Amino acid sequence: MKNRKMMIAAAAAAMTAVMSIPAFAQGWALNGNTWYYTDKNGSNVSESWQMSGDNWFYLGSTGAMEKDSVVEYKDHVYYVNEDGAMVTNCWRRLEYDGEECWMYFGPDGRAMEKGWKTIDEKKYHFTDFRMDYGWYENESNGARYYLGTENEGWIQQGWAFLGDDDDADKEEGWYYIKATGKYVTDKEEKIDGAYYAFNEEGKMLTNWVLDSDADSKYKYYDGENGCRADGWRYLEDIEAGEDSAIGSEEGWYYFKNGVPYSTTYKTKAITDGYGIAKLNGSYFCFDANGKMVTGTVNADDGSWYYFNEAEGSDQGKMRTGTGKVDDAEDLDEEETYYFITSGANRGQAFTGIYKNALYDNGVLQKAEDAKYEVKTVEIDGESREFLVNKSGKIQTGSSSGKKYTDSSEGIVWTVVKESSGVYTITSEDKD
């Protein structure tokens, strides 16, 4: 019995000894200012994610919890904030692989690695976990997209001014990007109701641009805003060069769909280099380059026209009807002129009889030094004589002869009207 009691006592002592070995708590532990996570064996967990509450935390190679760090884990990239928590569904501008860049972390905390992603209704592209910006070219199909500045990154739509600092490999200027992200190139494009021209690189063109759809035809696009010209435009002197395909002189031009009225477009030619067009009820003359012409214009058939020279609302308008011309550099302002008012010859300086007054090449023929004078005018190829008074009125005759006395000169004029309508004029001294 004694030995049995001794055996029971020895077993009890052994159990007590086993129970005295310390047991390790699994979970988070704070050592100084650093958090660790221990497993059930009391060892620090490393290179692993552990959860606390609703957040994931990363234990680095030493087992210390990472803070404010980019984490590379199993071919993915994450970011833990200043508290050590994994961020999700957010942007962060970080230094990654030696380069500062924008990165986007999705709902699982993983940074977007490559390809397109729509975020808040804007489309972005990523390469090697970094947000791309500037010009991005799709190597598979050659399509190029403009993604804005380094602080934008989404596919741009609408107008964009690109310069040397945009890393765009483009000449400085305005470009237009469609909703697809592709920019307009090598064409004329209607944008918000106006038309613009773009070169093969997509840069908006201004001033004179060669129409890609028509040989040797040029269109004008405003030098400031690039809009295609329509209607009247006053242009300064333009030199041919980088900003303009051709040059042009200062003056007024009239445009339809960007093309100026000229001797080869929308006008009726009256001579080499000049054409006439009707605009809003008035007639104007344009030269071969489209510039509005003022002053005297001589036609091929020997006739001439006059287009108002004086500045104002009537400048450039064709002169018609009867009156003096007091704004002309090369016409006598004392003379009275008549320009045909209608028909195919509208605006021509008239030769012939109008309202019983005689005109020669547009100029009213009148007696200057006496009460009556004989004027010779060629009408329809025939030289004819007329007796006119100081107001230019023709003194008509009769078959028996009609007499007109100029007492100041002591002359009596006799005008006989022949059956052909031609006048025979004779004179004799007054008794």
Short mmCIF file of C-alpha atoms in Angstrom, two decimals:
data_model
loop_
_atom_site.label_atom_id
_atom_site.label_comp_id
_atom_site.label_asym_id
_atom_site.label_seq_id
_atom_site.Cartn_x
_atom_site.Cartn_y
_atom_site.Cartn_z
CA MET A 1 0.00 0.00 0.00
CA LYS A 2 2.82 2.28 0.82
CA ASN A 3 4.34 1.92 -2.67
CA ARG A 4 0.97 2.58 -4.37
CA LYS A 5 0.57 5.86 -2.49
CA MET A 6 4.04 6.87 -3.49
CA MET A 7 3.28 6.23 -7.19
CA ILE A 8 0.11 8.36 -7.06
CA ALA A 9 2.03 11.20 -5.43
CA ALA A 10 4.72 11.10 -8.16
CA ALA A 11 2.13 11.26 -10.98
CA ALA A 12 0.45 14.26 -9.42
CA ALA A 13 3.76 16.07 -9.20
CA ALA A 14 4.49 15.44 -12.91
CA MET A 15 1.06 16.90 -14.05
CA THR A 16 1.70 19.97 -11.98
CA ALA A 17 5.04 20.41 -13.70
CA VAL A 18 3.49 20.18 -17.20
CA MET A 19 0.77 22.69 -16.39
CA SER A 20 3.40 25.20 -15.26
CA ILE A 21 4.79 25.55 -18.91
CA PRO A 22 3.59 29.06 -20.19
CA ALA A 23 0.88 29.14 -22.98
CA PHE A 24 1.32 31.90 -25.80
CA ALA A 25 -1.62 34.18 -26.81
CA GLN A 26 -2.24 34.39 -30.63
CA GLY A 27 -2.95 37.89 -32.01
CA TRP A 28 -1.78 41.48 -31.98
CA ALA A 29 0.90 42.68 -29.62
CA LEU A 30 2.37 46.13 -29.14
CA ASN A 31 6.09 46.31 -28.58
CA GLY A 32 7.10 49.89 -27.96
CA ASN A 33 5.50 51.83 -30.80
CA THR A 34 5.36 48.89 -33.18
CA TRP A 35 2.61 46.36 -33.66
CA TYR A 36 3.31 42.70 -34.26
CA TYR A 37 1.15 39.69 -34.79
CA THR A 38 2.10 36.43 -33.08
CA ASP A 39 0.94 32.98 -33.98
CA LYS A 40 -0.13 30.33 -31.50
CA ASN A 41 3.46 29.36 -30.98
CA GLY A 42 4.41 32.89 -30.01
CA SER A 43 6.31 33.60 -33.22
CA ASN A 44 5.96 36.89 -35.05
CA VAL A 45 4.09 36.55 -38.34
CA SER A 46 5.90 38.18 -41.31
CA GLU A 47 5.16 38.97 -44.96
CA SER A 48 1.47 38.39 -44.44
CA TRP A 49 -1.83 40.20 -44.21
CA GLN A 50 -3.78 40.15 -40.95
CA MET A 51 -7.14 41.64 -40.21
CA SER A 52 -8.22 43.82 -37.32
CA GLY A 53 -11.76 45.06 -37.22
CA ASP A 54 -12.74 45.99 -40.78
CA ASN A 55 -9.18 46.63 -42.01
CA TRP A 56 -6.28 44.61 -43.33
CA PHE A 57 -2.75 45.25 -42.11
CA TYR A 58 0.54 44.05 -43.53
CA LEU A 59 3.42 42.54 -41.53
CA GLY A 60 6.77 43.12 -43.16
CA SER A 61 9.84 40.89 -43.37
CA THR A 62 10.69 41.50 -39.69
CA GLY A 63 7.11 41.02 -38.59
CA ALA A 64 6.60 44.72 -37.88
CA MET A 65 3.35 46.20 -39.16
CA GLU A 66 3.98 48.47 -42.18
CA LYS A 67 2.74 52.08 -42.26
CA ASP A 68 2.52 54.59 -45.12
CA SER A 69 4.11 52.11 -47.48
CA VAL A 70 3.71 50.59 -50.93
CA VAL A 71 3.42 46.85 -50.47
CA GLU A 72 4.33 44.36 -53.18
CA TYR A 73 2.69 41.05 -52.46
CA LYS A 74 2.29 38.07 -54.80
CA ASP A 75 2.62 40.10 -58.03
CA HIS A 76 0.22 42.73 -56.78
CA VAL A 77 0.78 46.19 -55.35
CA TYR A 78 -1.04 47.64 -52.33
CA TYR A 79 -0.76 50.68 -50.15
CA VAL A 80 -1.15 50.95 -46.38
CA ASN A 81 -1.82 54.36 -44.90
CA GLU A 82 -0.31 56.16 -41.93
CA ASP A 83 -2.26 53.89 -39.57
CA GLY A 84 -1.17 50.79 -41.43
CA ALA A 85 -4.60 50.02 -42.91
CA MET A 86 -4.90 48.87 -46.52
CA VAL A 87 -6.57 51.55 -48.67
CA THR A 88 -9.33 50.70 -51.14
CA ASN A 89 -11.27 52.50 -53.87
CA CYS A 90 -9.05 55.55 -53.85
CA TRP A 91 -6.27 57.46 -55.59
CA ARG A 92 -2.84 58.01 -54.09
CA ARG A 93 0.11 59.94 -55.46
CA LEU A 94 3.09 57.89 -54.37
CA GLU A 95 6.69 57.18 -55.14
CA TYR A 96 6.78 53.81 -56.81
CA ASP A 97 9.84 52.14 -58.23
CA GLY A 98 11.76 55.40 -57.98
CA GLU A 99 9.13 57.49 -59.71
CA GLU A 100 6.38 59.69 -58.30
CA CYS A 101 3.06 58.83 -59.92
CA TRP A 102 -0.67 58.45 -59.42
CA MET A 103 -1.94 54.98 -58.53
CA TYR A 104 -5.46 53.71 -58.11
CA PHE A 105 -6.34 51.03 -55.54
CA GLY A 106 -9.51 49.04 -56.17
CA PRO A 107 -12.03 47.42 -53.82
CA ASP A 108 -9.61 44.58 -53.02
CA GLY A 109 -6.80 47.02 -52.32
CA ARG A 110 -4.87 46.06 -55.43
CA ALA A 111 -3.39 48.83 -57.56
CA MET A 112 -4.66 48.91 -61.13
CA GLU A 113 -1.80 47.31 -63.07
CA LYS A 114 -2.50 47.94 -66.78
CA GLY A 115 -5.18 48.71 -69.33
CA TRP A 116 -8.24 50.92 -69.30
CA LYS A 117 -10.42 51.56 -66.28
CA THR A 118 -13.43 53.83 -65.85
CA ILE A 119 -13.39 55.66 -62.53
CA ASP A 120 -16.08 58.18 -61.60
CA GLU A 121 -17.28 58.20 -65.22
CA LYS A 122 -13.82 59.06 -66.57
CA LYS A 123 -11.65 56.64 -68.50
CA TYR A 124 -8.02 56.17 -67.44
CA HIS A 125 -5.15 54.04 -68.69
CA PHE A 126 -2.49 52.35 -66.56
CA THR A 127 0.92 50.90 -67.34
CA ASP A 128 2.95 49.00 -64.69
CA PHE A 129 0.60 50.18 -61.91
CA ARG A 130 1.07 53.83 -62.88
CA MET A 131 -1.59 56.14 -64.30
CA ASP A 132 -0.60 57.27 -67.80
CA TYR A 133 -0.90 60.88 -68.92
CA GLY A 134 -0.13 62.99 -71.98
CA TRP A 135 -0.28 61.11 -75.27
CA TYR A 136 -0.84 57.38 -75.14
CA GLU A 137 -0.46 55.24 -78.25
CA ASN A 138 -2.14 51.86 -78.56
CA GLU A 139 0.59 49.67 -80.02
CA SER A 140 -1.88 47.14 -81.40
CA ASN A 141 -3.75 49.53 -83.70
CA GLY A 142 -1.72 52.74 -83.62
CA ALA A 143 -4.58 54.79 -82.12
CA ARG A 144 -3.43 57.74 -80.03
CA TYR A 145 -5.23 59.29 -77.10
CA TYR A 146 -4.60 62.40 -75.09
CA LEU A 147 -4.87 61.78 -71.35
CA GLY A 148 -4.29 65.28 -70.07
CA THR A 149 -1.64 66.46 -67.63
CA GLU A 150 0.09 64.38 -64.97
CA ASN A 151 -2.64 65.45 -62.53
CA GLU A 152 -5.49 64.51 -64.88
CA GLY A 153 -4.90 61.25 -66.69
CA TRP A 154 -8.35 60.65 -68.11
CA ILE A 155 -9.21 60.58 -71.81
CA GLN A 156 -9.65 64.21 -72.74
CA GLN A 157 -12.60 65.39 -74.80
CA GLY A 158 -12.87 68.75 -76.48
CA TRP A 159 -10.22 71.41 -77.00
CA ALA A 160 -6.73 71.01 -75.58
CA PHE A 161 -3.80 73.40 -75.93
CA LEU A 162 -0.58 71.44 -76.10
CA GLY A 163 2.88 72.87 -75.65
CA ASP A 164 6.43 71.69 -75.22
CA ASP A 165 5.81 70.85 -71.55
CA ASP A 166 2.99 68.42 -72.32
CA ASP A 167 5.33 65.61 -73.39
CA ALA A 168 3.01 65.25 -76.36
CA ASP A 169 5.60 65.06 -79.11
CA LYS A 170 3.40 67.60 -80.87
CA GLU A 171 3.82 71.10 -82.23
CA GLU A 172 2.43 73.72 -79.88
CA GLY A 173 -1.16 74.63 -80.67
CA TRP A 174 -4.80 73.70 -80.27
CA TYR A 175 -6.04 70.14 -80.75
CA TYR A 176 -9.52 68.66 -80.57
CA ILE A 177 -10.18 65.29 -78.98
CA LYS A 178 -13.35 63.35 -79.69
CA ALA A 179 -15.37 61.45 -77.08
CA THR A 180 -13.53 58.30 -78.14
CA GLY A 181 -10.26 59.90 -77.07
CA LYS A 182 -8.93 60.18 -80.60
CA TYR A 183 -8.04 63.60 -81.91
CA VAL A 184 -9.26 65.04 -85.22
CA THR A 185 -6.62 64.88 -87.96
CA ASP A 186 -6.16 65.93 -91.58
CA LYS A 187 -9.69 67.19 -92.19
CA GLU A 188 -12.23 69.91 -91.68
CA GLU A 189 -14.47 69.20 -88.70
CA LYS A 190 -17.71 70.79 -87.49
CA ILE A 191 -17.53 71.51 -83.76
CA ASP A 192 -20.30 73.27 -81.84
CA GLY A 193 -21.74 74.70 -85.03
CA ALA A 194 -18.48 76.06 -86.46
CA TYR A 195 -15.93 74.51 -88.83
CA TYR A 196 -12.23 74.07 -88.12
CA ALA A 197 -9.29 72.66 -90.08
CA PHE A 198 -6.69 70.25 -88.68
CA ASN A 199 -3.43 68.98 -90.12
CA GLU A 200 -2.25 65.37 -90.26
CA GLU A 201 -0.93 65.65 -86.69
CA GLY A 202 -4.19 67.08 -85.36
CA LYS A 203 -3.13 70.70 -84.87
CA MET A 204 -5.79 73.30 -85.61
CA LEU A 205 -4.83 75.42 -88.61
CA THR A 206 -5.47 79.14 -89.07
CA ASN A 207 -5.40 81.73 -91.88
CA TRP A 208 -5.22 80.33 -95.42
CA VAL A 209 -5.43 76.53 -95.66
CA LEU A 210 -5.35 74.39 -98.80
CA ASP A 211 -8.65 72.53 -99.14
CA SER A 212 -7.84 68.83 -99.06
CA ASP A 213 -10.96 68.06 -101.11
CA ALA A 214 -10.24 70.45 -104.00
CA ASP A 215 -7.08 71.18 -105.95
CA SER A 216 -5.71 74.72 -105.68
CA LYS A 217 -8.62 75.96 -103.57
CA TYR A 218 -7.86 77.70 -100.31
CA LYS A 219 -10.13 78.36 -97.35
CA TYR A 220 -9.72 80.96 -94.65
CA TYR A 221 -9.89 80.16 -90.95
CA ASP A 222 -9.81 82.95 -88.40
CA GLY A 223 -6.29 83.72 -87.24
CA GLU A 224 -7.42 84.00 -83.61
CA ASN A 225 -10.08 81.36 -82.99
CA GLY A 226 -9.69 79.12 -86.03
CA CYS A 227 -13.35 79.31 -87.14
CA ARG A 228 -13.97 78.96 -90.86
CA ALA A 229 -14.87 82.32 -92.34
CA ASP A 230 -18.32 83.12 -93.70
CA GLY A 231 -19.57 86.49 -94.88
CA TRP A 232 -17.54 89.68 -94.75
CA ARG A 233 -14.10 89.67 -93.13
CA TYR A 234 -11.45 92.37 -92.99
CA LEU A 235 -8.01 90.77 -93.17
CA GLU A 236 -4.67 92.28 -92.31
CA ASP A 237 -1.67 91.54 -94.52
CA ILE A 238 -0.90 87.82 -94.29
CA GLU A 239 2.40 86.33 -95.32
CA ALA A 240 2.74 82.78 -96.56
CA GLY A 241 4.61 80.63 -94.08
CA GLU A 242 4.11 78.31 -91.13
CA ASP A 243 0.79 79.90 -90.17
CA SER A 244 -0.63 80.34 -93.66
CA ALA A 245 -0.43 78.29 -96.85
CA ILE A 246 -0.61 81.44 -99.00
CA GLY A 247 -0.36 85.17 -98.47
CA SER A 248 -2.98 87.87 -99.02
CA GLU A 249 -3.26 91.66 -99.00
CA GLU A 250 -5.02 93.73 -96.40
CA GLY A 251 -8.64 94.43 -97.27
CA TRP A 252 -12.21 93.22 -97.29
CA TYR A 253 -13.13 89.69 -98.39
CA TYR A 254 -16.42 87.89 -98.66
CA PHE A 255 -16.49 84.18 -97.82
CA LYS A 256 -18.85 81.31 -98.42
CA ASN A 257 -17.87 78.12 -96.60
CA GLY A 258 -14.40 79.54 -96.11
CA VAL A 259 -13.77 80.23 -99.81
CA PRO A 260 -13.49 83.89 -100.85
CA TYR A 261 -15.52 85.25 -103.74
CA SER A 262 -13.07 85.78 -106.61
CA THR A 263 -12.85 85.68 -110.38
CA THR A 264 -13.01 81.88 -110.19
CA TYR A 265 -15.67 81.56 -107.49
CA LYS A 266 -19.23 82.94 -107.30
CA THR A 267 -18.65 85.97 -109.54
CA LYS A 268 -19.30 87.07 -113.11
CA ALA A 269 -16.02 87.92 -114.79
CA ILE A 270 -15.87 91.36 -116.40
CA THR A 271 -12.18 91.27 -117.26
CA ASP A 272 -9.11 89.23 -116.54
CA GLY A 273 -8.66 89.28 -112.77
CA TYR A 274 -11.98 90.89 -111.80
CA GLY A 275 -15.45 89.51 -111.17
CA ILE A 276 -18.77 90.94 -109.91
CA ALA A 277 -21.16 89.34 -107.40
CA LYS A 278 -24.47 90.37 -105.86
CA LEU A 279 -24.54 90.37 -102.06
CA ASN A 280 -27.54 91.45 -100.01
CA GLY A 281 -28.97 93.47 -102.88
CA SER A 282 -25.74 95.28 -103.82
CA TYR A 283 -23.01 94.44 -106.30
CA PHE A 284 -19.32 94.19 -105.46
CA CYS A 285 -16.14 93.49 -107.37
CA PHE A 286 -13.45 91.00 -106.32
CA ASP A 287 -10.01 90.29 -107.70
CA ALA A 288 -8.42 86.93 -108.45
CA ASN A 289 -7.37 86.46 -104.82
CA GLY A 290 -10.76 87.43 -103.40
CA LYS A 291 -10.00 90.95 -102.21
CA MET A 292 -12.83 93.46 -102.64
CA VAL A 293 -11.97 96.07 -105.28
CA THR A 294 -12.85 99.77 -105.08
CA GLY A 295 -12.57 102.59 -107.57
CA THR A 296 -12.55 102.32 -111.35
CA VAL A 297 -12.47 98.91 -113.00
CA ASN A 298 -11.95 98.67 -116.76
CA ALA A 299 -13.61 95.79 -118.60
CA ASP A 300 -12.38 93.87 -121.63
CA ASP A 301 -14.94 95.48 -123.95
CA GLY A 302 -13.72 99.00 -123.24
CA SER A 303 -16.46 99.83 -120.75
CA TRP A 304 -15.76 100.60 -117.11
CA TYR A 305 -17.39 100.38 -113.71
CA TYR A 306 -17.05 102.30 -110.49
CA PHE A 307 -17.14 100.86 -106.97
CA ASN A 308 -17.36 103.27 -104.06
CA GLU A 309 -14.00 104.08 -102.53
CA ALA A 310 -15.00 106.07 -99.46
CA GLU A 311 -15.01 104.11 -96.19
CA GLY A 312 -18.39 103.40 -94.68
CA SER A 313 -21.40 101.21 -95.22
CA ASP A 314 -21.38 101.86 -98.99
CA GLN A 315 -17.71 101.10 -99.53
CA GLY A 316 -17.17 98.70 -102.42
CA LYS A 317 -20.74 98.91 -103.71
CA MET A 318 -21.21 99.25 -107.44
CA ARG A 319 -22.30 102.74 -108.48
CA THR A 320 -25.49 102.81 -110.58
CA GLY A 321 -27.73 105.62 -111.77
CA THR A 322 -26.99 109.30 -112.29
CA GLY A 323 -24.93 111.57 -110.09
CA LYS A 324 -21.59 113.05 -109.23
CA VAL A 325 -18.72 110.91 -107.92
CA ASP A 326 -16.96 112.88 -105.22
CA ASP A 327 -14.98 110.11 -103.52
CA ALA A 328 -12.95 108.90 -106.49
CA GLU A 329 -9.23 109.37 -106.88
CA ASP A 330 -9.26 109.25 -110.68
CA LEU A 331 -12.65 110.79 -111.59
CA ASP A 332 -13.62 114.45 -111.93
CA GLU A 333 -15.89 115.33 -109.03
CA GLU A 334 -17.40 118.18 -111.08
CA GLU A 335 -18.74 115.85 -113.75
CA THR A 336 -22.07 114.05 -113.76
CA TYR A 337 -21.98 110.34 -114.52
CA TYR A 338 -24.54 107.73 -115.46
CA PHE A 339 -24.06 104.02 -114.79
CA ILE A 340 -26.57 101.51 -116.13
CA THR A 341 -29.03 100.55 -113.42
CA SER A 342 -30.26 97.11 -114.54
CA GLY A 343 -29.80 94.22 -116.90
CA ALA A 344 -26.72 92.32 -118.00
CA ASN A 345 -24.72 95.55 -118.29
CA ARG A 346 -25.63 96.87 -114.84
CA GLY A 347 -22.98 99.22 -113.51
CA GLN A 348 -21.31 99.97 -116.84
CA ALA A 349 -20.51 103.59 -117.60
CA PHE A 350 -23.16 104.46 -120.17
CA THR A 351 -22.66 105.77 -123.70
CA GLY A 352 -25.77 107.03 -125.42
CA ILE A 353 -28.99 108.89 -124.67
CA TYR A 354 -30.64 108.55 -121.27
CA LYS A 355 -33.67 110.69 -120.36
CA ASN A 356 -32.86 112.95 -123.33
CA ALA A 357 -29.38 113.60 -121.99
CA LEU A 358 -26.20 112.60 -123.79
CA TYR A 359 -23.48 110.53 -122.13
CA ASP A 360 -20.13 109.48 -123.49
CA ASN A 361 -18.35 106.71 -121.58
CA GLY A 362 -20.45 107.57 -118.55
CA VAL A 363 -19.84 111.33 -118.58
CA LEU A 364 -22.71 113.76 -119.19
CA GLN A 365 -22.02 115.80 -122.34
CA LYS A 366 -22.97 119.44 -121.85
CA ALA A 367 -22.18 122.85 -123.26
CA GLU A 368 -19.30 124.39 -121.34
CA ASP A 369 -18.48 127.75 -122.92
CA ALA A 370 -21.72 128.62 -124.74
CA LYS A 371 -25.44 128.09 -124.49
CA TYR A 372 -25.25 125.24 -127.01
CA GLU A 373 -22.42 123.02 -128.21
CA VAL A 374 -22.15 120.15 -130.67
CA LYS A 375 -20.93 116.87 -129.13
CA THR A 376 -19.85 113.88 -131.16
CA VAL A 377 -20.40 110.44 -129.60
CA GLU A 378 -19.92 106.97 -131.07
CA ILE A 379 -23.11 104.94 -130.56
CA ASP A 380 -23.34 101.34 -131.73
CA GLY A 381 -20.23 101.83 -133.81
CA GLU A 382 -21.53 104.92 -135.54
CA SER A 383 -20.24 108.42 -134.93
CA ARG A 384 -23.17 110.79 -134.30
CA GLU A 385 -23.53 114.51 -133.56
CA PHE A 386 -25.86 116.11 -131.03
CA LEU A 387 -26.57 119.66 -130.01
CA VAL A 388 -26.67 119.92 -126.20
CA ASN A 389 -27.27 122.73 -123.77
CA LYS A 390 -25.49 123.54 -120.53
CA SER A 391 -27.48 120.90 -118.60
CA GLY A 392 -26.61 118.23 -121.16
CA LYS A 393 -30.07 117.98 -122.65
CA ILE A 394 -30.23 117.11 -126.35
CA GLN A 395 -31.79 119.75 -128.55
CA THR A 396 -34.14 117.80 -130.78
CA GLY A 397 -34.95 118.68 -134.37
CA SER A 398 -37.64 118.18 -136.99
CA SER A 399 -37.73 117.17 -140.63
CA SER A 400 -37.94 120.82 -141.66
CA GLY A 401 -35.30 121.85 -139.15
CA LYS A 402 -35.54 123.36 -135.70
CA LYS A 403 -33.59 126.48 -134.84
CA TYR A 404 -31.79 127.33 -131.61
CA THR A 405 -30.32 130.79 -131.09
CA ASP A 406 -27.30 131.49 -128.93
CA SER A 407 -27.39 135.27 -128.62
CA SER A 408 -24.21 135.45 -126.57
CA GLU A 409 -22.27 133.82 -129.40
CA GLY A 410 -24.33 135.29 -132.26
CA ILE A 411 -25.03 131.82 -133.68
CA VAL A 412 -28.20 130.16 -134.89
CA TRP A 413 -28.23 126.38 -134.84
CA THR A 414 -30.46 124.32 -137.11
CA VAL A 415 -31.24 120.71 -136.17
CA VAL A 416 -32.79 118.48 -138.82
CA LYS A 417 -34.07 115.07 -137.85
CA GLU A 418 -33.53 112.58 -140.62
CA SER A 419 -35.86 109.64 -141.27
CA SER A 420 -33.26 107.35 -139.68
CA GLY A 421 -33.47 109.37 -136.48
CA VAL A 422 -30.03 110.89 -136.95
CA TYR A 423 -29.69 114.63 -136.49
CA THR A 424 -28.05 116.92 -139.00
CA ILE A 425 -26.74 120.05 -137.36
CA THR A 426 -25.74 123.25 -139.09
CA SER A 427 -24.94 126.74 -137.82
CA GLU A 428 -24.89 130.27 -139.17
CA ASP A 429 -24.13 133.71 -137.86
CA LYS A 430 -27.03 135.61 -136.47
CA ASP A 431 -27.96 138.64 -138.57
#
